[in-house]
Every structure is written in C-alpha cells, then in structure tokens.
Amino acid sequence: MIKRLVEQDAENYLALRLEALQNSPESFGSTYEEEKDHSVDKYKTRFQSQDSFTFGAFEDDILVGIITLVKEPRIKLRHRMSIVAMYVSPSKRGLGNGKALMNEAIRTAKELEGVEQVYLTVVTTNKSAKNLYTSLGFETYGIEKRALKLDNRYFDEDLMVLFL
C-alpha cells in the first residue's frame, strides 16, 4: 500500500532514512553522520508542506520504502518537480514497491496544475534503479561527472527527466 506520509509517520520515516544512508551511502547527497541526530520534528514539519510530497510503501503497516516529490518554488521553474530520497529496504526490493512509489509520485505531479516535467538523479552504477526509471518513461539528458565523493571515491550521476 502506498500513502502520503503524515506527522505520525515521521519516526518510522527517520528510521528508514537512516537505514538508507547506511545501506546505500553512495546513492544520497547526505550522510548518516549528518542526519543521525536530526529531530523527528523536522520530518513532521516537512510532511505538512504544500511544496513537498513524501510517500511511503507499507507492508503489514511497516514502512518499507520512501520517495519525496518536491515542487520548484521559483516562478520560472514552477513547471518542474524533482524526485529525491527514493529508497526501498533491500529485503523488499523486486516486489514492486519502488515502481508503486514512482507511479504515485508521477501521478501526483500530473495532477498538480502547471507541472510539465519531473527530474531525478541516479548514481550511474545503480542499474536496477535506472532500469525502473527508464521503464516509466524517464530519459537521461546528461551525466554529472564526480557528482558525489565518498571515502575518496567519486560517483557519477545520470540526470533524468520525464516529460508529462
């Protein structure tokens, strides 16, 4: 089941977010060390925002996947949204959770007035995520070389867009 997260989900979200940062540190711009002391209140506030939509994939009332869709606030960029912080617990991958989360984010973007395109970035070595995004209509329009640096190792990112 996919649903938009609310204040009551903030604690579980934070736990899954920290899991993501530990399990896939090369996939996120932030680190576990940077976020481990974040307050649950930060996410409670974020979940009430009109400019950000965070969805969760639940199995038996347990949060197993997350995705956030963010509006661009500036006038010239309001036709765009970005998908960030996509993650599914390793034991729940390959079961359709990632696709369901992506479909909900895309559906939401399509329903919002004036939104014409959705952007995301993905580490070039994450083949399964890239395959999912491509299957949903995202196209690579560039590669950001050395986008992330972790332990003296660089990671390139594919820049992808879906025109709605």
Short mmCIF file of N, CA and C in Angstrom, two decimals:
data_model
loop_
_atom_site.label_atom_id
_atom_site.label_comp_id
_atom_site.label_asym_id
_atom_site.label_seq_id
_atom_site.Cartn_x
_atom_site.Cartn_y
_atom_site.Cartn_z
N MET A 1 0.84 -1.18 0.00
CA MET A 1 0.00 0.00 0.00
C MET A 1 0.89 1.25 0.00
N ILE A 2 0.54 2.20 -0.84
CA ILE A 2 1.27 3.47 -0.91
C ILE A 2 0.37 4.55 -0.32
N LYS A 3 0.96 5.38 0.53
CA LYS A 3 0.20 6.52 1.06
C LYS A 3 1.14 7.68 1.32
N ARG A 4 0.55 8.87 1.32
CA ARG A 4 1.32 10.07 1.64
C ARG A 4 1.59 10.06 3.14
N LEU A 5 2.82 10.34 3.51
CA LEU A 5 3.19 10.30 4.92
C LEU A 5 2.68 11.53 5.65
N VAL A 6 2.30 11.32 6.90
CA VAL A 6 1.80 12.37 7.78
C VAL A 6 2.66 12.40 9.04
N GLU A 7 2.40 13.36 9.90
CA GLU A 7 3.21 13.55 11.11
C GLU A 7 3.46 12.26 11.88
N GLN A 8 2.43 11.43 11.98
CA GLN A 8 2.55 10.20 12.76
C GLN A 8 3.54 9.20 12.15
N ASP A 9 3.92 9.41 10.90
CA ASP A 9 4.87 8.53 10.23
C ASP A 9 6.31 8.99 10.36
N ALA A 10 6.53 10.15 10.98
CA ALA A 10 7.85 10.77 10.99
C ALA A 10 8.92 9.90 11.64
N GLU A 11 8.61 9.25 12.73
CA GLU A 11 9.60 8.43 13.43
C GLU A 11 10.03 7.24 12.56
N ASN A 12 9.06 6.58 11.94
CA ASN A 12 9.38 5.45 11.07
C ASN A 12 10.12 5.91 9.82
N TYR A 13 9.75 7.09 9.32
CA TYR A 13 10.45 7.65 8.17
C TYR A 13 11.92 7.88 8.51
N LEU A 14 12.18 8.52 9.63
CA LEU A 14 13.55 8.81 10.03
C LEU A 14 14.36 7.51 10.15
N ALA A 15 13.78 6.50 10.74
CA ALA A 15 14.47 5.21 10.89
C ALA A 15 14.82 4.63 9.51
N LEU A 16 13.88 4.68 8.56
CA LEU A 16 14.14 4.15 7.23
C LEU A 16 15.14 5.02 6.47
N ARG A 17 15.06 6.32 6.67
CA ARG A 17 16.01 7.24 6.04
C ARG A 17 17.43 6.93 6.52
N LEU A 18 17.60 6.72 7.81
CA LEU A 18 18.93 6.40 8.35
C LEU A 18 19.41 5.05 7.83
N GLU A 19 18.49 4.09 7.70
CA GLU A 19 18.84 2.80 7.10
C GLU A 19 19.36 3.00 5.68
N ALA A 20 18.67 3.84 4.92
CA ALA A 20 19.06 4.13 3.54
C ALA A 20 20.46 4.71 3.48
N LEU A 21 20.74 5.65 4.35
CA LEU A 21 22.05 6.30 4.35
C LEU A 21 23.16 5.35 4.75
N GLN A 22 22.84 4.36 5.57
CA GLN A 22 23.83 3.36 5.96
C GLN A 22 24.01 2.29 4.88
N ASN A 23 22.89 1.82 4.30
CA ASN A 23 22.94 0.73 3.32
C ASN A 23 23.40 1.17 1.94
N SER A 24 23.09 2.41 1.56
CA SER A 24 23.40 2.89 0.21
C SER A 24 24.02 4.29 0.27
N PRO A 25 25.14 4.44 0.96
CA PRO A 25 25.71 5.78 1.15
C PRO A 25 26.08 6.48 -0.16
N GLU A 26 26.37 5.71 -1.20
CA GLU A 26 26.76 6.30 -2.48
C GLU A 26 25.57 6.85 -3.26
N SER A 27 24.36 6.57 -2.78
CA SER A 27 23.16 6.98 -3.52
C SER A 27 22.55 8.29 -3.05
N PHE A 28 23.09 8.88 -2.01
CA PHE A 28 22.48 10.07 -1.44
C PHE A 28 23.52 11.16 -1.24
N GLY A 29 23.09 12.40 -1.39
CA GLY A 29 23.98 13.54 -1.17
C GLY A 29 24.29 13.77 0.29
N SER A 30 23.46 13.26 1.17
CA SER A 30 23.65 13.40 2.60
C SER A 30 24.29 12.13 3.15
N THR A 31 24.74 12.21 4.40
CA THR A 31 25.35 11.04 5.03
C THR A 31 24.62 10.69 6.33
N TYR A 32 24.83 9.47 6.77
CA TYR A 32 24.27 9.02 8.05
C TYR A 32 24.74 9.94 9.17
N GLU A 33 26.03 10.28 9.16
CA GLU A 33 26.61 11.12 10.21
C GLU A 33 25.94 12.50 10.25
N GLU A 34 25.57 13.01 9.09
CA GLU A 34 24.92 14.32 9.02
C GLU A 34 23.48 14.27 9.51
N GLU A 35 22.82 13.14 9.37
CA GLU A 35 21.39 13.09 9.67
C GLU A 35 21.01 12.30 10.92
N LYS A 36 21.95 11.58 11.50
CA LYS A 36 21.60 10.70 12.64
C LYS A 36 21.04 11.44 13.84
N ASP A 37 21.37 12.70 13.98
CA ASP A 37 20.89 13.47 15.12
C ASP A 37 19.72 14.40 14.76
N HIS A 38 19.19 14.26 13.54
CA HIS A 38 18.04 15.09 13.15
C HIS A 38 16.84 14.75 14.02
N SER A 39 16.08 15.76 14.30
CA SER A 39 14.88 15.60 15.11
C SER A 39 13.73 15.05 14.26
N VAL A 40 12.90 14.24 14.87
CA VAL A 40 11.69 13.74 14.22
C VAL A 40 10.80 14.92 13.83
N ASP A 41 10.85 16.00 14.60
CA ASP A 41 10.03 17.18 14.32
C ASP A 41 10.33 17.78 12.95
N LYS A 42 11.56 17.66 12.49
CA LYS A 42 11.93 18.16 11.16
C LYS A 42 11.05 17.51 10.10
N TYR A 43 10.82 16.22 10.23
CA TYR A 43 10.03 15.50 9.24
C TYR A 43 8.53 15.73 9.45
N LYS A 44 8.12 15.90 10.69
CA LYS A 44 6.72 16.22 10.95
C LYS A 44 6.35 17.52 10.22
N THR A 45 7.24 18.49 10.30
CA THR A 45 7.02 19.77 9.62
C THR A 45 7.04 19.59 8.11
N ARG A 46 8.01 18.84 7.61
CA ARG A 46 8.14 18.62 6.16
C ARG A 46 6.90 17.93 5.60
N PHE A 47 6.34 17.00 6.34
CA PHE A 47 5.18 16.26 5.85
C PHE A 47 3.93 17.13 5.75
N GLN A 48 3.95 18.32 6.36
CA GLN A 48 2.82 19.24 6.28
C GLN A 48 2.99 20.27 5.16
N SER A 49 4.15 20.27 4.51
CA SER A 49 4.45 21.26 3.48
C SER A 49 3.57 21.09 2.26
N GLN A 50 3.25 22.22 1.62
CA GLN A 50 2.50 22.21 0.37
C GLN A 50 3.43 22.06 -0.84
N ASP A 51 4.73 22.13 -0.61
CA ASP A 51 5.71 22.09 -1.69
C ASP A 51 6.48 20.77 -1.75
N SER A 52 6.13 19.85 -0.88
CA SER A 52 6.84 18.58 -0.80
C SER A 52 5.83 17.48 -0.50
N PHE A 53 5.97 16.36 -1.21
CA PHE A 53 5.08 15.22 -1.02
C PHE A 53 5.93 13.99 -0.75
N THR A 54 5.83 13.43 0.44
CA THR A 54 6.59 12.22 0.76
C THR A 54 5.61 11.07 0.88
N PHE A 55 5.91 10.01 0.14
CA PHE A 55 5.06 8.83 0.13
C PHE A 55 5.81 7.66 0.72
N GLY A 56 5.07 6.74 1.29
CA GLY A 56 5.66 5.53 1.84
C GLY A 56 4.99 4.30 1.27
N ALA A 57 5.79 3.26 1.12
CA ALA A 57 5.27 1.93 0.76
C ALA A 57 5.19 1.14 2.06
N PHE A 58 4.02 0.58 2.33
CA PHE A 58 3.80 -0.17 3.57
C PHE A 58 3.46 -1.62 3.25
N GLU A 59 4.01 -2.52 4.05
CA GLU A 59 3.63 -3.92 4.04
C GLU A 59 3.28 -4.29 5.47
N ASP A 60 2.06 -4.70 5.68
CA ASP A 60 1.58 -5.04 7.03
C ASP A 60 1.86 -3.90 8.02
N ASP A 61 1.54 -2.69 7.60
CA ASP A 61 1.72 -1.48 8.41
C ASP A 61 3.17 -1.15 8.74
N ILE A 62 4.11 -1.76 8.04
CA ILE A 62 5.53 -1.46 8.24
C ILE A 62 6.03 -0.68 7.02
N LEU A 63 6.67 0.45 7.28
CA LEU A 63 7.21 1.29 6.21
C LEU A 63 8.44 0.61 5.61
N VAL A 64 8.36 0.28 4.30
CA VAL A 64 9.44 -0.44 3.64
C VAL A 64 10.08 0.35 2.50
N GLY A 65 9.46 1.47 2.12
CA GLY A 65 10.00 2.28 1.04
C GLY A 65 9.52 3.70 1.14
N ILE A 66 10.33 4.63 0.60
CA ILE A 66 10.01 6.06 0.68
C ILE A 66 10.41 6.76 -0.62
N ILE A 67 9.72 7.85 -0.88
CA ILE A 67 10.04 8.71 -2.02
C ILE A 67 9.51 10.11 -1.71
N THR A 68 10.23 11.13 -2.15
CA THR A 68 9.77 12.51 -1.96
C THR A 68 9.76 13.22 -3.30
N LEU A 69 8.69 13.94 -3.54
CA LEU A 69 8.49 14.76 -4.74
C LEU A 69 8.46 16.21 -4.28
N VAL A 70 9.32 17.05 -4.88
CA VAL A 70 9.47 18.42 -4.43
C VAL A 70 9.15 19.40 -5.55
N LYS A 71 8.32 20.41 -5.23
CA LYS A 71 8.00 21.49 -6.17
C LYS A 71 9.15 22.48 -6.22
N GLU A 72 9.32 23.07 -7.38
CA GLU A 72 10.27 24.17 -7.53
C GLU A 72 9.56 25.46 -7.13
N PRO A 73 10.13 26.24 -6.22
CA PRO A 73 9.43 27.43 -5.73
C PRO A 73 9.52 28.66 -6.64
N ARG A 74 10.56 28.76 -7.46
CA ARG A 74 10.75 29.96 -8.27
C ARG A 74 9.83 29.98 -9.49
N ILE A 75 9.36 31.16 -9.85
CA ILE A 75 8.36 31.34 -10.90
C ILE A 75 8.74 30.66 -12.20
N LYS A 76 9.96 30.84 -12.66
CA LYS A 76 10.37 30.28 -13.94
C LYS A 76 10.58 28.78 -13.90
N LEU A 77 10.58 28.21 -12.72
CA LEU A 77 10.81 26.76 -12.58
C LEU A 77 9.59 26.00 -12.08
N ARG A 78 8.46 26.68 -11.93
CA ARG A 78 7.27 26.05 -11.36
C ARG A 78 6.70 24.92 -12.22
N HIS A 79 7.14 24.82 -13.45
CA HIS A 79 6.67 23.74 -14.32
C HIS A 79 7.44 22.44 -14.08
N ARG A 80 8.34 22.48 -13.10
CA ARG A 80 9.22 21.34 -12.82
C ARG A 80 9.05 20.83 -11.40
N MET A 81 9.26 19.55 -11.23
CA MET A 81 9.33 18.95 -9.89
C MET A 81 10.52 17.99 -9.90
N SER A 82 10.98 17.63 -8.71
CA SER A 82 12.10 16.70 -8.59
C SER A 82 11.75 15.57 -7.64
N ILE A 83 12.19 14.39 -7.99
CA ILE A 83 12.09 13.24 -7.12
C ILE A 83 13.40 13.10 -6.39
N VAL A 84 13.31 12.99 -5.06
CA VAL A 84 14.51 12.84 -4.22
C VAL A 84 14.25 11.76 -3.18
N ALA A 85 15.31 11.28 -2.58
CA ALA A 85 15.23 10.39 -1.41
C ALA A 85 14.43 9.12 -1.67
N MET A 86 14.58 8.53 -2.84
CA MET A 86 13.92 7.26 -3.17
C MET A 86 14.70 6.12 -2.54
N TYR A 87 14.00 5.24 -1.81
CA TYR A 87 14.66 4.10 -1.17
C TYR A 87 13.64 3.02 -0.85
N VAL A 88 14.04 1.78 -1.07
CA VAL A 88 13.26 0.62 -0.65
C VAL A 88 14.21 -0.30 0.10
N SER A 89 13.77 -0.80 1.26
CA SER A 89 14.59 -1.73 2.04
C SER A 89 15.02 -2.90 1.15
N PRO A 90 16.28 -3.32 1.27
CA PRO A 90 16.78 -4.39 0.40
C PRO A 90 15.91 -5.65 0.38
N SER A 91 15.36 -6.05 1.50
CA SER A 91 14.56 -7.28 1.54
C SER A 91 13.20 -7.11 0.85
N LYS A 92 12.85 -5.87 0.52
CA LYS A 92 11.55 -5.59 -0.11
C LYS A 92 11.69 -5.12 -1.56
N ARG A 93 12.89 -5.24 -2.10
CA ARG A 93 13.12 -4.86 -3.49
C ARG A 93 12.69 -5.99 -4.42
N GLY A 94 12.36 -5.63 -5.65
CA GLY A 94 11.96 -6.61 -6.63
C GLY A 94 10.53 -7.09 -6.46
N LEU A 95 9.78 -6.44 -5.58
CA LEU A 95 8.40 -6.83 -5.30
C LEU A 95 7.40 -5.80 -5.79
N GLY A 96 7.89 -4.76 -6.46
CA GLY A 96 7.00 -3.74 -7.00
C GLY A 96 6.86 -2.50 -6.14
N ASN A 97 7.54 -2.47 -4.99
CA ASN A 97 7.42 -1.30 -4.11
C ASN A 97 8.00 -0.04 -4.75
N GLY A 98 9.17 -0.14 -5.36
CA GLY A 98 9.78 1.01 -6.00
C GLY A 98 8.93 1.55 -7.14
N LYS A 99 8.41 0.64 -7.94
CA LYS A 99 7.56 1.05 -9.07
C LYS A 99 6.28 1.71 -8.57
N ALA A 100 5.70 1.16 -7.51
CA ALA A 100 4.48 1.74 -6.95
C ALA A 100 4.75 3.14 -6.40
N LEU A 101 5.88 3.32 -5.73
CA LEU A 101 6.24 4.64 -5.20
C LEU A 101 6.44 5.63 -6.35
N MET A 102 7.16 5.22 -7.38
CA MET A 102 7.39 6.09 -8.52
C MET A 102 6.08 6.45 -9.20
N ASN A 103 5.21 5.47 -9.38
CA ASN A 103 3.92 5.74 -10.03
C ASN A 103 3.09 6.74 -9.23
N GLU A 104 3.13 6.64 -7.91
CA GLU A 104 2.39 7.59 -7.08
C GLU A 104 2.97 9.00 -7.21
N ALA A 105 4.29 9.11 -7.23
CA ALA A 105 4.92 10.42 -7.40
C ALA A 105 4.57 11.02 -8.76
N ILE A 106 4.62 10.20 -9.80
CA ILE A 106 4.30 10.68 -11.15
C ILE A 106 2.82 11.08 -11.23
N ARG A 107 1.94 10.26 -10.67
CA ARG A 107 0.51 10.58 -10.66
C ARG A 107 0.26 11.91 -9.97
N THR A 108 0.92 12.12 -8.84
CA THR A 108 0.76 13.37 -8.09
C THR A 108 1.23 14.55 -8.92
N ALA A 109 2.39 14.42 -9.55
CA ALA A 109 2.93 15.51 -10.38
C ALA A 109 1.96 15.85 -11.51
N LYS A 110 1.38 14.83 -12.13
CA LYS A 110 0.44 15.05 -13.23
C LYS A 110 -0.81 15.80 -12.77
N GLU A 111 -1.22 15.57 -11.53
CA GLU A 111 -2.43 16.21 -11.00
C GLU A 111 -2.22 17.66 -10.60
N LEU A 112 -0.99 18.06 -10.41
CA LEU A 112 -0.71 19.43 -9.97
C LEU A 112 -0.71 20.38 -11.16
N GLU A 113 -1.42 21.46 -11.01
CA GLU A 113 -1.54 22.44 -12.08
C GLU A 113 -0.19 23.01 -12.48
N GLY A 114 0.06 23.00 -13.78
CA GLY A 114 1.25 23.64 -14.32
C GLY A 114 2.51 22.78 -14.34
N VAL A 115 2.49 21.60 -13.74
CA VAL A 115 3.68 20.75 -13.73
C VAL A 115 3.78 20.02 -15.06
N GLU A 116 4.94 20.17 -15.72
CA GLU A 116 5.13 19.60 -17.05
C GLU A 116 6.23 18.54 -17.10
N GLN A 117 7.13 18.55 -16.11
CA GLN A 117 8.24 17.61 -16.15
C GLN A 117 8.74 17.30 -14.75
N VAL A 118 9.30 16.09 -14.62
CA VAL A 118 9.81 15.61 -13.35
C VAL A 118 11.26 15.18 -13.54
N TYR A 119 12.12 15.63 -12.64
CA TYR A 119 13.54 15.34 -12.71
C TYR A 119 13.96 14.42 -11.58
N LEU A 120 15.04 13.69 -11.81
CA LEU A 120 15.69 12.92 -10.76
C LEU A 120 17.14 12.69 -11.15
N THR A 121 17.94 12.31 -10.18
CA THR A 121 19.31 11.89 -10.45
C THR A 121 19.49 10.50 -9.86
N VAL A 122 20.36 9.73 -10.48
CA VAL A 122 20.63 8.37 -10.01
C VAL A 122 22.10 8.07 -10.28
N VAL A 123 22.75 7.46 -9.31
CA VAL A 123 24.15 7.08 -9.47
C VAL A 123 24.24 6.13 -10.67
N THR A 124 25.19 6.39 -11.55
CA THR A 124 25.27 5.64 -12.81
C THR A 124 25.45 4.14 -12.61
N THR A 125 25.98 3.72 -11.49
CA THR A 125 26.19 2.29 -11.24
C THR A 125 24.94 1.58 -10.72
N ASN A 126 23.87 2.33 -10.40
CA ASN A 126 22.64 1.73 -9.87
C ASN A 126 21.75 1.30 -11.04
N LYS A 127 22.11 0.18 -11.62
CA LYS A 127 21.43 -0.30 -12.84
C LYS A 127 19.95 -0.61 -12.61
N SER A 128 19.61 -1.22 -11.48
CA SER A 128 18.20 -1.58 -11.26
C SER A 128 17.32 -0.34 -11.15
N ALA A 129 17.80 0.70 -10.47
CA ALA A 129 17.03 1.94 -10.37
C ALA A 129 16.91 2.60 -11.74
N LYS A 130 18.00 2.64 -12.48
CA LYS A 130 17.97 3.25 -13.82
C LYS A 130 16.99 2.50 -14.72
N ASN A 131 16.98 1.17 -14.64
CA ASN A 131 16.04 0.37 -15.44
C ASN A 131 14.61 0.70 -15.07
N LEU A 132 14.33 0.85 -13.77
CA LEU A 132 12.99 1.21 -13.32
C LEU A 132 12.59 2.56 -13.89
N TYR A 133 13.45 3.55 -13.73
CA TYR A 133 13.12 4.90 -14.18
C TYR A 133 12.90 4.94 -15.69
N THR A 134 13.74 4.25 -16.43
CA THR A 134 13.60 4.20 -17.89
C THR A 134 12.29 3.53 -18.27
N SER A 135 11.92 2.46 -17.57
CA SER A 135 10.67 1.75 -17.88
C SER A 135 9.44 2.63 -17.66
N LEU A 136 9.58 3.66 -16.83
CA LEU A 136 8.48 4.57 -16.55
C LEU A 136 8.50 5.82 -17.45
N GLY A 137 9.45 5.85 -18.37
CA GLY A 137 9.49 6.94 -19.34
C GLY A 137 10.54 8.01 -19.10
N PHE A 138 11.33 7.88 -18.05
CA PHE A 138 12.40 8.85 -17.82
C PHE A 138 13.50 8.67 -18.86
N GLU A 139 14.09 9.78 -19.26
CA GLU A 139 15.18 9.77 -20.23
C GLU A 139 16.40 10.44 -19.61
N THR A 140 17.57 9.89 -19.90
CA THR A 140 18.81 10.52 -19.45
C THR A 140 19.13 11.68 -20.39
N TYR A 141 19.37 12.85 -19.80
CA TYR A 141 19.72 14.01 -20.62
C TYR A 141 21.12 14.50 -20.33
N GLY A 142 21.81 13.85 -19.42
CA GLY A 142 23.19 14.23 -19.12
C GLY A 142 23.76 13.37 -18.01
N ILE A 143 25.04 13.50 -17.83
CA ILE A 143 25.75 12.82 -16.75
C ILE A 143 26.57 13.86 -16.00
N GLU A 144 26.38 13.89 -14.70
CA GLU A 144 27.20 14.77 -13.88
C GLU A 144 28.38 13.95 -13.38
N LYS A 145 29.55 14.24 -13.91
CA LYS A 145 30.77 13.54 -13.53
C LYS A 145 31.16 13.92 -12.11
N ARG A 146 31.60 12.93 -11.36
CA ARG A 146 32.09 13.15 -9.99
C ARG A 146 31.08 13.92 -9.15
N ALA A 147 29.81 13.57 -9.28
CA ALA A 147 28.73 14.28 -8.57
C ALA A 147 28.84 14.10 -7.06
N LEU A 148 29.23 12.91 -6.64
CA LEU A 148 29.36 12.62 -5.21
C LEU A 148 30.76 12.09 -4.94
N LYS A 149 31.25 12.38 -3.74
CA LYS A 149 32.56 11.86 -3.33
C LYS A 149 32.41 11.25 -1.96
N LEU A 150 32.77 9.98 -1.86
CA LEU A 150 32.65 9.25 -0.61
C LEU A 150 33.93 8.44 -0.40
N ASP A 151 34.60 8.70 0.71
CA ASP A 151 35.85 7.98 1.03
C ASP A 151 36.84 8.02 -0.14
N ASN A 152 37.06 9.19 -0.69
CA ASN A 152 37.99 9.41 -1.79
C ASN A 152 37.63 8.65 -3.07
N ARG A 153 36.37 8.29 -3.20
CA ARG A 153 35.87 7.64 -4.41
C ARG A 153 34.75 8.51 -4.97
N TYR A 154 34.80 8.72 -6.28
CA TYR A 154 33.79 9.55 -6.94
C TYR A 154 32.70 8.69 -7.56
N PHE A 155 31.48 9.27 -7.60
CA PHE A 155 30.34 8.62 -8.22
C PHE A 155 29.71 9.60 -9.20
N ASP A 156 29.51 9.15 -10.43
CA ASP A 156 28.81 9.95 -11.43
C ASP A 156 27.31 9.73 -11.25
N GLU A 157 26.53 10.73 -11.68
CA GLU A 157 25.08 10.61 -11.64
C GLU A 157 24.47 10.86 -13.00
N ASP A 158 23.51 10.02 -13.36
CA ASP A 158 22.71 10.28 -14.55
C ASP A 158 21.64 11.31 -14.17
N LEU A 159 21.46 12.28 -15.02
CA LEU A 159 20.40 13.30 -14.86
C LEU A 159 19.26 12.84 -15.75
N MET A 160 18.08 12.65 -15.16
CA MET A 160 16.96 12.09 -15.90
C MET A 160 15.73 12.99 -15.80
N VAL A 161 14.90 12.95 -16.85
CA VAL A 161 13.68 13.76 -16.88
C VAL A 161 12.55 12.95 -17.49
N LEU A 162 11.35 13.20 -16.98
CA LEU A 162 10.13 12.65 -17.54
C LEU A 162 9.25 13.82 -17.94
N PHE A 163 8.93 13.91 -19.23
CA PHE A 163 8.03 14.96 -19.70
C PHE A 163 6.61 14.41 -19.59
N LEU A 164 5.76 15.12 -18.84
CA LEU A 164 4.40 14.64 -18.57
C LEU A 164 3.46 14.94 -19.73
#
